[in-house]
Short mmCIF file of C-alpha atoms in Angstrom, two decimals:
data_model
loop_
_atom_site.label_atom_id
_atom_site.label_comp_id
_atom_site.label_asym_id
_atom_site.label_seq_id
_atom_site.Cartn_x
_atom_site.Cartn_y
_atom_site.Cartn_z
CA UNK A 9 -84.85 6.96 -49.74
CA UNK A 10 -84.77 3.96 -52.24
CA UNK A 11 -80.81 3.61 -51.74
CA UNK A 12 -81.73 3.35 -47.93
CA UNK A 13 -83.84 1.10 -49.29
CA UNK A 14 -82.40 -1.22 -50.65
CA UNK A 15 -79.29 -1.17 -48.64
CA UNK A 16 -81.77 -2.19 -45.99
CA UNK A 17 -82.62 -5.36 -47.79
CA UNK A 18 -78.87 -5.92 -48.56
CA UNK A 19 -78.11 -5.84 -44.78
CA UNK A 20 -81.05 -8.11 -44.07
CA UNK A 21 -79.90 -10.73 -46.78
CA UNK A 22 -76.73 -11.20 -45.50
CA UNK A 23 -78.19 -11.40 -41.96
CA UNK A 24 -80.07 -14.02 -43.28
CA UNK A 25 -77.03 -15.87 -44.70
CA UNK A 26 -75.37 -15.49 -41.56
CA UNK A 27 -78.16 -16.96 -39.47
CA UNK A 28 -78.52 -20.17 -41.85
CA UNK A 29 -75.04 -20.84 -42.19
CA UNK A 30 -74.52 -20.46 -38.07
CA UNK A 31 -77.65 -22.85 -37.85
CA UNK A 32 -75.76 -25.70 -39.97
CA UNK A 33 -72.05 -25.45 -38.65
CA UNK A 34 -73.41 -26.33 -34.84
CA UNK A 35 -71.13 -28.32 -33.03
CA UNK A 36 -71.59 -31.34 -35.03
CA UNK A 37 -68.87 -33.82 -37.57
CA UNK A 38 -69.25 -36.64 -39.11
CA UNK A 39 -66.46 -39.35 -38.48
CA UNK A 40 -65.48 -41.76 -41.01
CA UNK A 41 -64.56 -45.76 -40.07
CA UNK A 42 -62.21 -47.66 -42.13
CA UNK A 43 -60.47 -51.33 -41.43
CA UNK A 44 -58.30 -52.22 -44.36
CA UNK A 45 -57.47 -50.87 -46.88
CA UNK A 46 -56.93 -53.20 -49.95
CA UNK A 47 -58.83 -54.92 -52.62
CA UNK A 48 -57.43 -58.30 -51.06
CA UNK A 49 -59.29 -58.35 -47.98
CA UNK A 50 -63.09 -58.96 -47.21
CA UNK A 51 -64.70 -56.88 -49.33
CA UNK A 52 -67.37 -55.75 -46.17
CA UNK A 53 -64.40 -54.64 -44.20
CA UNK A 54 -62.46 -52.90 -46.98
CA UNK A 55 -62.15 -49.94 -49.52
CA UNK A 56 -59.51 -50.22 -52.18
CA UNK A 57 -57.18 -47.74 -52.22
CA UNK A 58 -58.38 -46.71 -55.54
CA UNK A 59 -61.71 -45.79 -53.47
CA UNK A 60 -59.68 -44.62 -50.45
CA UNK A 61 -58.14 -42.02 -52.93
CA UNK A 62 -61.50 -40.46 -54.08
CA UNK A 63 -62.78 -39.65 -50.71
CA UNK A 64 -60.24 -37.98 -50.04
CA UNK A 65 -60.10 -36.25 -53.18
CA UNK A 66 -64.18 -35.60 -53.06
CA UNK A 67 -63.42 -34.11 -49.56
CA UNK A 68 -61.02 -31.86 -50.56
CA UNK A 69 -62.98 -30.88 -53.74
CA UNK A 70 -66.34 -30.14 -52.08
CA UNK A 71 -64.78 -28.20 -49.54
CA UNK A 72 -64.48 -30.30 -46.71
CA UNK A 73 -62.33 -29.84 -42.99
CA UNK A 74 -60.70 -33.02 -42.30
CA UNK A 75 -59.96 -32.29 -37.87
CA UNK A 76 -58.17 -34.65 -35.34
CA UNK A 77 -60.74 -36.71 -33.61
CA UNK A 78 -59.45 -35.09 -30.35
CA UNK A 79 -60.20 -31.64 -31.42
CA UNK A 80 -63.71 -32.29 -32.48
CA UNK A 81 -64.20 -34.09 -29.49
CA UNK A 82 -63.26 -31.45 -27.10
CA UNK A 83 -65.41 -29.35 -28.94
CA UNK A 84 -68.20 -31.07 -28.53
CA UNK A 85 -67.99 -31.72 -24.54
CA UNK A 86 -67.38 -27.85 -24.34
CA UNK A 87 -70.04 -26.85 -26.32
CA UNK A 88 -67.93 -25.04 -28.54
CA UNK A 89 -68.69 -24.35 -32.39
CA UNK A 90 -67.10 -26.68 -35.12
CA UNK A 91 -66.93 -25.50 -38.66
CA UNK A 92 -69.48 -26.71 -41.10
CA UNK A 93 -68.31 -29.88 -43.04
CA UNK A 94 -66.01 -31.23 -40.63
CA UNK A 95 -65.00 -34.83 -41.07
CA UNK A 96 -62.70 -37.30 -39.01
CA UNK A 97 -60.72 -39.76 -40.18
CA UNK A 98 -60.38 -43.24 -38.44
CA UNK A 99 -58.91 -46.93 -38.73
CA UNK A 100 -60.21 -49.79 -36.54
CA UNK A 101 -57.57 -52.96 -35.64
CA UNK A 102 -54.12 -51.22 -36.95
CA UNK A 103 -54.19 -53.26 -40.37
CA UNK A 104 -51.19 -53.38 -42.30
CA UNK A 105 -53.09 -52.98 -44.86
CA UNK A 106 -53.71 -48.87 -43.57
CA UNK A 107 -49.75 -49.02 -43.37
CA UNK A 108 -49.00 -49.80 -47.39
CA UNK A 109 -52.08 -47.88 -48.75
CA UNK A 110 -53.60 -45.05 -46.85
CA UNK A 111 -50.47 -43.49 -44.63
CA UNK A 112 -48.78 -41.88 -47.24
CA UNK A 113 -51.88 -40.41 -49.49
CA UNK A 114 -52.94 -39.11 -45.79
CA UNK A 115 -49.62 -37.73 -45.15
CA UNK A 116 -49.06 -36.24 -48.44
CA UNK A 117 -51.83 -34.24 -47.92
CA UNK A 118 -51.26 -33.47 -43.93
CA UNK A 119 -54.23 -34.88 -42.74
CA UNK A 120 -54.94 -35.87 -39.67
CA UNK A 121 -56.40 -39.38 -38.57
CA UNK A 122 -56.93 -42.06 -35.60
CA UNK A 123 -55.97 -45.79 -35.62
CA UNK A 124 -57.84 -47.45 -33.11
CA UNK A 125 -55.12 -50.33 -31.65
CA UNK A 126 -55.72 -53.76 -30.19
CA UNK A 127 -52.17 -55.18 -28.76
CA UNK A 128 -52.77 -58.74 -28.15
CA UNK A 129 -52.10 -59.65 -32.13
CA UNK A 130 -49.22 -57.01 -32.51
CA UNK A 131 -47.12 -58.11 -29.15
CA UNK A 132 -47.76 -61.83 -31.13
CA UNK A 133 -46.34 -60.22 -34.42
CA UNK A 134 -49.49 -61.41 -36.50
CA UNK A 135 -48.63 -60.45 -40.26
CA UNK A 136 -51.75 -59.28 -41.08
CA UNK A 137 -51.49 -55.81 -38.27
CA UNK A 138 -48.70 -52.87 -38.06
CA UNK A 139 -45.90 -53.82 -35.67
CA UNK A 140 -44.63 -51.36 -33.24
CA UNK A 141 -42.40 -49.24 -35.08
CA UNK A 142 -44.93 -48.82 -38.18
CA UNK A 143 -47.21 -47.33 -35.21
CA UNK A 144 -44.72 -44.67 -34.19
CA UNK A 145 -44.08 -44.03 -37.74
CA UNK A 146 -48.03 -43.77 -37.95
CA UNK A 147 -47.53 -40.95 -35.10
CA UNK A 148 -44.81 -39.15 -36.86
CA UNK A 149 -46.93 -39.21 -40.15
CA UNK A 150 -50.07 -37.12 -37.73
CA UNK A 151 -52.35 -40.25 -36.74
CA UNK A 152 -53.12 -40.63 -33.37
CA UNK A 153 -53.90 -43.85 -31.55
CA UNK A 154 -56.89 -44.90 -29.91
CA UNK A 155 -57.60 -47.70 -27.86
CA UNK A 156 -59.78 -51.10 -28.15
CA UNK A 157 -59.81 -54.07 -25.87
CA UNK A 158 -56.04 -55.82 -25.82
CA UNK A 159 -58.24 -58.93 -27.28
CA UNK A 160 -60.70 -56.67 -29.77
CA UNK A 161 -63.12 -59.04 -28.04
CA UNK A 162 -66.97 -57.90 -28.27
CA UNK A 163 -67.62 -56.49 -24.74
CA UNK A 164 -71.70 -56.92 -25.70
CA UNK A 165 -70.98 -60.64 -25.43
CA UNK A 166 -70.86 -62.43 -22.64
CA UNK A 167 -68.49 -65.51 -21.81
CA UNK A 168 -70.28 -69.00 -21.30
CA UNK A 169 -71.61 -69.06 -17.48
CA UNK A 170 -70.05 -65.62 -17.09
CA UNK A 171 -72.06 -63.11 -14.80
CA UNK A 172 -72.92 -59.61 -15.48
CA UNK A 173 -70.50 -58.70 -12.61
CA UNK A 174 -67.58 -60.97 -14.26
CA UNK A 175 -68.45 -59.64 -17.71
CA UNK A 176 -67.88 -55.92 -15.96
CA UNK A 177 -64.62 -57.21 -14.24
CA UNK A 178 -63.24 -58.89 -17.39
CA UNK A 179 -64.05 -55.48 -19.69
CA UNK A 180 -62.05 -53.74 -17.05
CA UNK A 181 -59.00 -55.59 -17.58
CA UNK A 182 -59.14 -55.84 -21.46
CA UNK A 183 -59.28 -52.11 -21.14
CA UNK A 184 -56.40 -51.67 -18.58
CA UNK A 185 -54.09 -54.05 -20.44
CA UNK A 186 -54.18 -52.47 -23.76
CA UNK A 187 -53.82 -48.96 -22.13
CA UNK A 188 -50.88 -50.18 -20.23
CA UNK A 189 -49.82 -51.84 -23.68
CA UNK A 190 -49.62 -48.77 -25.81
CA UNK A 191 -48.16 -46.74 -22.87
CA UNK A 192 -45.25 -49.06 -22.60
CA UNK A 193 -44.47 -49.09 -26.22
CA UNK A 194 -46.06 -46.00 -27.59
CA UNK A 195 -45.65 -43.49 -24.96
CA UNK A 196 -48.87 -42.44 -24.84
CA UNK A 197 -52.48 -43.71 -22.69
CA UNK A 198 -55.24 -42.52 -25.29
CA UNK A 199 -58.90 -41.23 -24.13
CA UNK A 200 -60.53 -42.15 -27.55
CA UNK A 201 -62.27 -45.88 -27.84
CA UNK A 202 -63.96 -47.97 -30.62
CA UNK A 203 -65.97 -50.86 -29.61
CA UNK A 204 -65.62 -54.38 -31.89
CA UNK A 205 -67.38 -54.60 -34.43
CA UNK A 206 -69.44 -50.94 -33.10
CA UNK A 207 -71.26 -53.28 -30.02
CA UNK A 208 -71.80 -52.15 -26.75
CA UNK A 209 -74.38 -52.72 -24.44
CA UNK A 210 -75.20 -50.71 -21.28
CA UNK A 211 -72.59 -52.41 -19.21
CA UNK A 212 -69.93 -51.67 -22.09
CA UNK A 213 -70.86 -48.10 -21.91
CA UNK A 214 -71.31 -48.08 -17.93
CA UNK A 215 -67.19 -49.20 -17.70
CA UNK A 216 -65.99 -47.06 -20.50
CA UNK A 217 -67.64 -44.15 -18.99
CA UNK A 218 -66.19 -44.95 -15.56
CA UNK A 219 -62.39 -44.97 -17.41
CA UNK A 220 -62.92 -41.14 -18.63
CA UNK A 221 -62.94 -43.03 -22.34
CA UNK A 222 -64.92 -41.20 -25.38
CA UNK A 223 -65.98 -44.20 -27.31
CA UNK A 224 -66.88 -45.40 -30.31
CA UNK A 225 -69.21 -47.59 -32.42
CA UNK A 226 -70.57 -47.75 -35.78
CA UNK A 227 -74.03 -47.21 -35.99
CA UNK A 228 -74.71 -44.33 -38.32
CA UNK A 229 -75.03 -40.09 -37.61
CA UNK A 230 -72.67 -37.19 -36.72
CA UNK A 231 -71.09 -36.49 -33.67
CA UNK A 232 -72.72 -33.67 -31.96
CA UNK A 233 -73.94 -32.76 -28.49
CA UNK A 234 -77.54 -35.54 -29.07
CA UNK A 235 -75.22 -38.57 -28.65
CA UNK A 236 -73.34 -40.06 -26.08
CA UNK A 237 -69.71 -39.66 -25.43
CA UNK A 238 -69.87 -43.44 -24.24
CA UNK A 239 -71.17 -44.27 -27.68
CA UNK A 240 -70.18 -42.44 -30.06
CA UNK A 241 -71.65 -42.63 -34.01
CA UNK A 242 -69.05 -43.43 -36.95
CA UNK A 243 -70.10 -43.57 -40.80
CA UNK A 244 -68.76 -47.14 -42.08
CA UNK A 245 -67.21 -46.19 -45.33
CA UNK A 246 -65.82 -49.56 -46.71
CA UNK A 247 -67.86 -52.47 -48.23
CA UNK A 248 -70.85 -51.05 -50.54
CA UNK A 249 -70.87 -47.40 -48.38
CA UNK A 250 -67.05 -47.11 -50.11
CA UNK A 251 -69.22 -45.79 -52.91
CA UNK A 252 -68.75 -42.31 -53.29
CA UNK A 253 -72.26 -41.29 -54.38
CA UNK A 254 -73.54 -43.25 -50.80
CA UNK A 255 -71.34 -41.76 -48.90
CA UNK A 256 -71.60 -38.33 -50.23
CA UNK A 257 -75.29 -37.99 -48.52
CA UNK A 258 -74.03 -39.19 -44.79
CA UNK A 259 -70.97 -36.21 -45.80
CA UNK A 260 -73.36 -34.00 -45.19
CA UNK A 261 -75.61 -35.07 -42.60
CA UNK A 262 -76.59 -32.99 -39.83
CA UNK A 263 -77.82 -34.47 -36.54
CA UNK A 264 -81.22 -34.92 -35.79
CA UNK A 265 -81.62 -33.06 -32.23
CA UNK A 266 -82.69 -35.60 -30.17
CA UNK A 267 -83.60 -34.68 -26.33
CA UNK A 268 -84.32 -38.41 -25.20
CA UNK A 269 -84.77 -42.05 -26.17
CA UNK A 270 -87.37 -44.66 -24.78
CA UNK A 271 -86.14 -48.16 -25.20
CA UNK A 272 -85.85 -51.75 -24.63
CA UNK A 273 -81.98 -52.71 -23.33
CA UNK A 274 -79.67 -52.80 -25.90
CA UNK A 275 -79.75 -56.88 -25.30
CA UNK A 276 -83.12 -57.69 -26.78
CA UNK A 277 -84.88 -60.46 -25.51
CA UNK A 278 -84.31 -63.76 -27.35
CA UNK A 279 -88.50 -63.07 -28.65
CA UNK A 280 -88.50 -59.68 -29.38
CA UNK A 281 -88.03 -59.67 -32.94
CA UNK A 282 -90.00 -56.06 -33.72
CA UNK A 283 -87.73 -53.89 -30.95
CA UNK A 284 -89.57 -50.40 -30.86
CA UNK A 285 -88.40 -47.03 -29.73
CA UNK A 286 -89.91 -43.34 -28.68
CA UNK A 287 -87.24 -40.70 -29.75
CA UNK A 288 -88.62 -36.97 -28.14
CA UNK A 289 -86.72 -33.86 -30.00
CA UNK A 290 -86.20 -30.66 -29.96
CA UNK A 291 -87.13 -28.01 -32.42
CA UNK A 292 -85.16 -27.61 -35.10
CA UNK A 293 -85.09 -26.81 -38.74
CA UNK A 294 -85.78 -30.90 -39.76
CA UNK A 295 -89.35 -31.25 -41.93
CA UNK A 296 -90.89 -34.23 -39.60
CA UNK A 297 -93.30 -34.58 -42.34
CA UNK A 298 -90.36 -36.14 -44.46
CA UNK A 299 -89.24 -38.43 -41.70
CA UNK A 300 -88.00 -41.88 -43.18
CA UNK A 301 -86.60 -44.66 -41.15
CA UNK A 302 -85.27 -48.27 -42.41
CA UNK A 303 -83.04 -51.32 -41.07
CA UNK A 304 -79.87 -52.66 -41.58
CA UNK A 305 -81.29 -54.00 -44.49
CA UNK A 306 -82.86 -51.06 -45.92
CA UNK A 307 -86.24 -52.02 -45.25
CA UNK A 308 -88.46 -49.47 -44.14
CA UNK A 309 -89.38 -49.30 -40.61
CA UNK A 310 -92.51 -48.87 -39.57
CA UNK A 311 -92.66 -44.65 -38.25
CA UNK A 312 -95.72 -42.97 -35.95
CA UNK A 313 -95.15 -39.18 -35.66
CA UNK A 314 -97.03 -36.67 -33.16
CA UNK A 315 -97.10 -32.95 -33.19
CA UNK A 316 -99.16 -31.36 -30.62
CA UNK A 317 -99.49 -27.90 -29.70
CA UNK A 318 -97.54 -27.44 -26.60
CA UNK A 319 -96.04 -30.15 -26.68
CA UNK A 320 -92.45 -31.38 -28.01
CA UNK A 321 -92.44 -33.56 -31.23
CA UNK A 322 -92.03 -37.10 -30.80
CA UNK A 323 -92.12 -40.25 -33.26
CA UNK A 324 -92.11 -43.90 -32.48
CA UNK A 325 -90.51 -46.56 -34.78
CA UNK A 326 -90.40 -50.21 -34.80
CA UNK A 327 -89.85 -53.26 -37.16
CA UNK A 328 -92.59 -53.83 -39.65
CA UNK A 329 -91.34 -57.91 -40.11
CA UNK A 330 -89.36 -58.60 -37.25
CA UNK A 331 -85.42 -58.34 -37.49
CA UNK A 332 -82.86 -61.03 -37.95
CA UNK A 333 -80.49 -62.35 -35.40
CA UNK A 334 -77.83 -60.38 -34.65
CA UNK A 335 -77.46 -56.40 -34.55
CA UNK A 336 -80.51 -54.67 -34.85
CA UNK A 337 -80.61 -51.16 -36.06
CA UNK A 338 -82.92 -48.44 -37.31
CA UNK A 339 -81.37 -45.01 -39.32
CA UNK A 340 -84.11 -42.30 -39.72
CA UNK A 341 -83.79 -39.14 -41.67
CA UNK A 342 -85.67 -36.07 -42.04
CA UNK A 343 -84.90 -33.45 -44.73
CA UNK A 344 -83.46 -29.78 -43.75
CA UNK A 345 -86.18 -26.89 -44.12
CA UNK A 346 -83.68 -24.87 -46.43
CA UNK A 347 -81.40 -26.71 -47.91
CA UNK A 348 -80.89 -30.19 -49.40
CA UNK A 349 -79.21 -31.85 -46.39
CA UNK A 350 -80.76 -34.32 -44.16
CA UNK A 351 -80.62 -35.31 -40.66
CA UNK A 352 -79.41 -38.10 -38.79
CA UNK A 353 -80.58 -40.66 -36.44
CA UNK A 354 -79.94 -43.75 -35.23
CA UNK A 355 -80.82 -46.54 -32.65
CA UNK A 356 -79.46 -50.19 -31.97
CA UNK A 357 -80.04 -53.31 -30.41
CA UNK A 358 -78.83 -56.63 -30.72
CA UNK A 359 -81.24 -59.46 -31.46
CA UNK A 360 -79.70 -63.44 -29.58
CA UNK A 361 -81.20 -66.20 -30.10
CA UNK A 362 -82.25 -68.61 -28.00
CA UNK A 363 -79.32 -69.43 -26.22
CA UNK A 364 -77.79 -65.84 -25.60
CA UNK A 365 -75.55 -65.95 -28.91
CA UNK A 366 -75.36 -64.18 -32.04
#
């Protein structure tokens, strides 16, 4: 009787196990952005190779999955399970920089990445991006290419006297070109997209939706089935989030399950300096208790949480001071009920000024 016992409680325990681990490998991965590469470029846009080299060595050491973009992708949109720990690796603007540092650590170790290209300064042979044939090598050495305006210009903005209509018409043709680019001298017409500088507002997303495009910004959280396949998350992981111990937290991160978002437009009005937003969930194994939400400054944001029997959980946040020109955004996390991780959220806006610019 007490060996049935207890090899009761052994088959429960690993029940258990199996349960919790299921809960935390589900259909999420968390996907890196680089630019260059160097210690001779602007330090916000860059991780030396020194620090390039320890990510990928902390990945590797903590038992890490480093998957095409592609793959995780087409998980996602089929609701299909990814293995805990999965991590993408990607490069925004094709700088040579990428070329003489990162390529050969990455293809040493056989791992797969994405270099999202703009054409317009590689068909004008600008020093500073890969040419052609460095981009084919690029494909040989497992990267894949993704796509970006043929101008990398900021599809948020709009051009001076430009309607929304124009603004639609002109994102259209940025898009078209650089596909047509990279057909022509790549061979290939990619379905992956990052946005400039991560900004896109609902036109942006409205266009790249209508192309069949999974795109891309960099606002922070995991890819997982609570965000949008016409804006995409990305963990920055150059300037001061190169750090290792920073960027060992967002490794982790699960994603907060988020069933809907009430919000102003991603274009704030000129006045609205404290931009507020309802986020509804679903359940989930996050402690809402331990909710904590800042800016892009790391200020905290100001966080109203309700719980009602019945009902589904919801919290509000919005700017305690008022934000700065330019991009607005808020990153909440909420701790995991069994295990040291966190989840993920966040929101964006952009902030003009007076005149429409930022």
């Amino acid at each position: 009787m007490k060996k049935n016992h207890l090899f009761s409680l052994l088959i429960l325990a690993v029940m258990l196990l199996i349960n919790s681990t299921e809960t935390l490998a589900a259909r999420h991965a968390v996907v890196l952005q680089y630019q260059h590469i160097s210690d001779r470029t602007p330090p916000s846009k860059s991780a030396t190779e020194e620090e390039f080299l320890q990510h990928l060595d902390y990945l590797k050491n903590h038992g890490f999955t480093v998957w095409p973009l592609e793959k995780i992708v087409d998980r996602v949109k089929n609701k299909q399970s990814i293995p805990d720990k999965t991590v993408a690796i990607t490069f925004d603007h094709a700088y040579i920089s990428v070329y003489d540092s990162a390529l050969k650590h990455l293809s040493d170790r056989k791992l797969p990445f994405t270099v999202f290209v703009a054409a317009a300064p590689i068909l004008k042979a600008h020093p500073l991006y890969m040419n052609w044939e460095q981009l084919r090598n690029v494909q040989k050495a497992g990267g894949t290419i993704g796509s970006m305006g043929i101008t990398s210009s900021n599809f948020a903005k709009s051009l001076p006297g430009e309607s929304t209509e124009e603004r639609r018409l002109r994102i259209t043709k940025e898009i078209d070109l650089n596909q047509k680019a990279l057909k022509k001298y790549l061979g290939i017409t990619p379905k992956l997209f990052a946005y400039q500088a991560g900004q896109a507002d609902e036109v942006a997303r409205k266009v790249i939706k209508s192309k069949g495009l999974v795109a891309f910004g960099i606002h922070q959280g995991p890819v997982s089935r609570y965000t949008s396949m016409s804006y995409q998350p990305r963990f920055t992981a150059t300037g001061t989030a190169s750090n290792i111990n920073n960027l060992s937290v967002k490794l982790t991160s699960l994603p907060l399950p988020v069933r809907r978002v009430k919000a102003q437009p991603t274009i704030l009005a000129a006045d609205n300096r404290r931009p507020q937003a309802e986020v509804e969930l679903l359940s989930g194994s996050y402690q809402l208790s331990g909710l904590r939400c800042q800016n892009g400054d790391g200020l905290p944001v100001s966080t109203y949480t309700s719980s009602e029997e019945g009902k589904r959980p919801v919290f509000m946040i919005q700017s305690k001071l008022g934000e700065k020109i330019g991009p607005v955004e808020y990153t909440c996390t909420a701790p995991h009920d069994k295990s040291t991780r966190f989840y993920w959220f966040s929101h964006s806006w952009i902030l003009p000024d007076q005149k429409g610019s930022w």
